[in-house]
CSV table of C-alpha atoms in Angstrom, one decimal:
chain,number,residue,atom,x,y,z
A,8,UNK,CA,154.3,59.3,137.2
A,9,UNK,CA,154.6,61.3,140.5
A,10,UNK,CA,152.6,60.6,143.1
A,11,UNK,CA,152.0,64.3,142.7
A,12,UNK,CA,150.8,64.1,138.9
A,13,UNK,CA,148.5,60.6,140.1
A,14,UNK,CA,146.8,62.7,143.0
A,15,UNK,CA,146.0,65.3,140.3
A,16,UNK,CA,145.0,63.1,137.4
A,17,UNK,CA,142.6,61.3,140.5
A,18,UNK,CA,141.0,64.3,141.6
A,19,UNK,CA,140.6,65.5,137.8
A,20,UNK,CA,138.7,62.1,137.1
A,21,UNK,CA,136.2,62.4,140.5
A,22,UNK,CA,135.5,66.0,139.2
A,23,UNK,CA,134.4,65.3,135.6
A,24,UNK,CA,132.8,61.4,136.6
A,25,UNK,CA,135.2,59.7,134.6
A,26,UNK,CA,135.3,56.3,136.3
A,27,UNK,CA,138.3,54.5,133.7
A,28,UNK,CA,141.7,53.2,133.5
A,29,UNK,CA,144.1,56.0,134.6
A,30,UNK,CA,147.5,55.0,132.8
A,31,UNK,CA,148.6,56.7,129.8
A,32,UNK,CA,148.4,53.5,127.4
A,33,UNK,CA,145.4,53.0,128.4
A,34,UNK,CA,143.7,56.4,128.0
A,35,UNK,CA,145.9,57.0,124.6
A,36,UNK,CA,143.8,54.1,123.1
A,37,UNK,CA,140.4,55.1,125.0
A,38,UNK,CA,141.2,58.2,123.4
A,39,UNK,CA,141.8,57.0,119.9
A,40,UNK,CA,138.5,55.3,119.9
A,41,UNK,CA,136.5,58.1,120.1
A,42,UNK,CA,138.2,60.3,117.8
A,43,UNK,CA,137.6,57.4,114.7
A,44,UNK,CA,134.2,57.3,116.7
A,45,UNK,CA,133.7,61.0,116.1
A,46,UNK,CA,134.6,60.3,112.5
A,47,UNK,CA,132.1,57.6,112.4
A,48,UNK,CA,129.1,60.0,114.1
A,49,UNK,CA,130.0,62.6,110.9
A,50,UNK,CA,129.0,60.0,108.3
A,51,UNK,CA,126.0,58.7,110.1
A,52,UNK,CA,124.7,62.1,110.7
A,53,UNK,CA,125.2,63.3,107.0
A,54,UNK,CA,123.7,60.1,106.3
A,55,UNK,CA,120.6,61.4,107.8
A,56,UNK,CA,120.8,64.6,107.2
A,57,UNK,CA,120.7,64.0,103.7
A,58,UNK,CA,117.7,61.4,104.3
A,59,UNK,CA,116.2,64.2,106.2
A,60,UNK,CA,116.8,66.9,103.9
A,61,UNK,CA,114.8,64.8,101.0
A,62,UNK,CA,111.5,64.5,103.2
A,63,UNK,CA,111.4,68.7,102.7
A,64,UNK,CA,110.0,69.9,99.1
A,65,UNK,CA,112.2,72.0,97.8
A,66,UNK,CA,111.5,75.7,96.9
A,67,UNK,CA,112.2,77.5,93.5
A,68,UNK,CA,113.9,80.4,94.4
A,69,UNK,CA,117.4,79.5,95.7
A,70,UNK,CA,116.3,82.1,98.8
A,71,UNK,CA,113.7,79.3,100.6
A,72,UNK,CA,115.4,76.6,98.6
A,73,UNK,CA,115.4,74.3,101.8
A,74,UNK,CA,113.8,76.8,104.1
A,75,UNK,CA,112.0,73.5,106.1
A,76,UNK,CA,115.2,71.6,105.8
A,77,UNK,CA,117.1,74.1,107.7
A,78,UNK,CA,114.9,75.2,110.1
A,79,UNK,CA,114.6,71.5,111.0
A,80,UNK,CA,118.5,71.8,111.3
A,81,UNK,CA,118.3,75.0,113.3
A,82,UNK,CA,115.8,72.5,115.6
A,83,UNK,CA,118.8,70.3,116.2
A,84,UNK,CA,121.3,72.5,116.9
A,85,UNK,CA,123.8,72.3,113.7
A,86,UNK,CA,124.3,75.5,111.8
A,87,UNK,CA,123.5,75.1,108.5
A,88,UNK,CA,127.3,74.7,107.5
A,89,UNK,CA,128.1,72.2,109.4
A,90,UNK,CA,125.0,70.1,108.2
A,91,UNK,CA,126.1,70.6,104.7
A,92,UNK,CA,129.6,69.6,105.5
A,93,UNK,CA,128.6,66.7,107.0
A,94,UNK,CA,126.3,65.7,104.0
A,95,UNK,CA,129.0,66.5,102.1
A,96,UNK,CA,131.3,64.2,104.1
A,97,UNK,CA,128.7,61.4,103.8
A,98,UNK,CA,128.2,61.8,100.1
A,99,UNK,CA,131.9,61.8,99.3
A,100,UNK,CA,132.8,59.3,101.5
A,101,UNK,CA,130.1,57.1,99.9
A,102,UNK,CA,131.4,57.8,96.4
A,103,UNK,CA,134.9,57.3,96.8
A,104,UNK,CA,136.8,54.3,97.9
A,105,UNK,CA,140.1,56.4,98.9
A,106,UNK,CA,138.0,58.9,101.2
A,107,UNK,CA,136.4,55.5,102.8
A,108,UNK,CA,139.9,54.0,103.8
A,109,UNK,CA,141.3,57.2,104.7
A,110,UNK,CA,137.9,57.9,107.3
A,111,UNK,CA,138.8,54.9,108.8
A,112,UNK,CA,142.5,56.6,109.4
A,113,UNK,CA,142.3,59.4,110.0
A,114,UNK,CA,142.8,60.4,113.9
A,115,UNK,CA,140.4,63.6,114.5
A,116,UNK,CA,137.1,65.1,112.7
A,117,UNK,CA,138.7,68.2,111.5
A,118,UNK,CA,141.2,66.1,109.3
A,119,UNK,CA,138.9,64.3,107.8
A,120,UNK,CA,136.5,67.1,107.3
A,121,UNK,CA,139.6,68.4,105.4
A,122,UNK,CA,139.7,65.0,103.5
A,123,UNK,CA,136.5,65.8,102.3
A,124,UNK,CA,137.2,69.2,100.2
A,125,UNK,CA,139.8,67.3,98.1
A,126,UNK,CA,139.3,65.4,94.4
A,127,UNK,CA,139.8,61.5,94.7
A,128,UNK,CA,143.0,61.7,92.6
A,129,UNK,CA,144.5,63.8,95.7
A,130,UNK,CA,143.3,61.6,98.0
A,131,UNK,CA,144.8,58.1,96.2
A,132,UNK,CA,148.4,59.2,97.0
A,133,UNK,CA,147.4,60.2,100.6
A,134,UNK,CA,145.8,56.4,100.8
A,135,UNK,CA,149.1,55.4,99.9
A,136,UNK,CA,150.5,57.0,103.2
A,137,UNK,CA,151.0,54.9,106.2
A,138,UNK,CA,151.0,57.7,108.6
A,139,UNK,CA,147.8,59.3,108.1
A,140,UNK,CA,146.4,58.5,111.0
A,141,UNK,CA,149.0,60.2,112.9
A,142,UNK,CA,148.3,63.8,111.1
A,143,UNK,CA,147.5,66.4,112.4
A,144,UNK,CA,144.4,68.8,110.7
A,145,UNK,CA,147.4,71.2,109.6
A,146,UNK,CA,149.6,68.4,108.7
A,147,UNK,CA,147.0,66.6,106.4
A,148,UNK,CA,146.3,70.0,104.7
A,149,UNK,CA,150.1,70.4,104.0
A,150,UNK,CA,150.6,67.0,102.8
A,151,UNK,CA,147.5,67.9,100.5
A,152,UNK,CA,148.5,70.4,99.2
A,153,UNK,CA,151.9,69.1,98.1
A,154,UNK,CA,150.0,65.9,96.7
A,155,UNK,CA,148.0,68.6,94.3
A,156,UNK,CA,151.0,70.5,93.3
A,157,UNK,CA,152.7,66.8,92.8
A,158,UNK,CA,149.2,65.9,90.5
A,159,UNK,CA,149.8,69.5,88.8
A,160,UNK,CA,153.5,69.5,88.0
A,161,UNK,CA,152.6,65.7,86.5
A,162,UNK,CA,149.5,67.0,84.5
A,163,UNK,CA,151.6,69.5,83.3
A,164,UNK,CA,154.5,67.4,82.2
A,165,UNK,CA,152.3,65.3,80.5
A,166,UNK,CA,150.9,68.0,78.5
A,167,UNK,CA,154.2,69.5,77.1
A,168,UNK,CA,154.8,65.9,76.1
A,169,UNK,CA,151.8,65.6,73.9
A,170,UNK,CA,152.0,68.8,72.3
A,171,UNK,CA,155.4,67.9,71.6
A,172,UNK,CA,154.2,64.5,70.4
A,173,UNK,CA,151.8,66.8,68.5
A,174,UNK,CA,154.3,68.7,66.8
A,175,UNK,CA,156.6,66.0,65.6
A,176,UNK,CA,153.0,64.1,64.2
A,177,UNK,CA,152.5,67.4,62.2
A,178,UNK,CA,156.3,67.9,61.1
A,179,UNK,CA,156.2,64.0,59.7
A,180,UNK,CA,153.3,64.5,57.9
A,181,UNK,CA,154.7,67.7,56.4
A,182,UNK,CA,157.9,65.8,55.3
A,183,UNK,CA,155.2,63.0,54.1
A,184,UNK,CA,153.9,65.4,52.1
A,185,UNK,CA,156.5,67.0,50.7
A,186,UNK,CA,158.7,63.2,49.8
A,187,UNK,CA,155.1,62.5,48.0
A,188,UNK,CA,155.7,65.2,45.8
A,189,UNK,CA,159.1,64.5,44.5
């Protein structure tokens, strides 16, 4: 670096109170922990939102259906989306084994928040990947999207093959039937 760049990256650190290693490496992997940390605070708060959200009697109409719930959310500063995204996280990631590798992966909260909106067969052939971590939001959405047409284009192969299989069952019982009758 130039002694330029170090005077600024000093002064930078003084301003904000940051009081840690100043090389690259070192803030790259200082860095890295609190992104999978961020990932980590998602689940915990879902977690407890969803313990919250169960204290709360539920209303009957679906206007007031969680009316304390979400005022309690309101309280804490969370829209209402974002707590139900990150209950949704928590319950996902608790059901699923492939979303529970790939939070541990995955490099920012927005990616895995994308994780979360995808079935578990998408997500197996994304566990597969050994680059996950390094994806982008953007870049996990494409390579999700390409692993659900890739599911599709299978799905679909393997139904022309069994109505195919179909056919040819139907055909040889029609020959069946018409050898028995010689």
């Amino acid at each position: 670096m130039t002694m330029e760049a170090n005077d600024a990256a000093h002064a930078m650190a003084v301003q904000i109170g940051y009081q840690g290693a100043m090389t690259v490496g070192a803030l790259e992997d200082e860095i890295r922990f609190y992104q999978r940390r961020t990932v980590e605070a998602i689940l915990e708060t879902g977690k407890r939102l969803l313990v919250l959200r169960e204290l709360f009697p539920k209303g009957n109409s679906q206007i007031g259906k969680n009316a304390e719930f979400e005022m309690r959310v309101e309280l804490l500063g969370f829209s209402k989306s974002t707590a139900y995204r990150f209950m949704q996280a928590a319950t996902k990631t608790a059901k699923s084994a492939n979303l529970a590798v790939l939070s541990t992966q995955v490099k920012s909260a927005s990616a895995f928040l994308e994780l979360v909106t995808h079935d578990d067969d998408v997500l197996e052939n994304l566990a597969e990947m050994d680059d996950v971590e390094k994806m982008s939001a953007s870049e996990l959405r494409t390579a999700l999207r390409e692993a659900r047409e890739e599911k599709n284009a299978v799905e679909k192969v393997l139904t022309d093959k069994n109505q195919a299989m179909d056919k040819l069952r139907a055909l040889k019982g029609m020959y069946r039937g018409l050898a028995h009758e010689d």
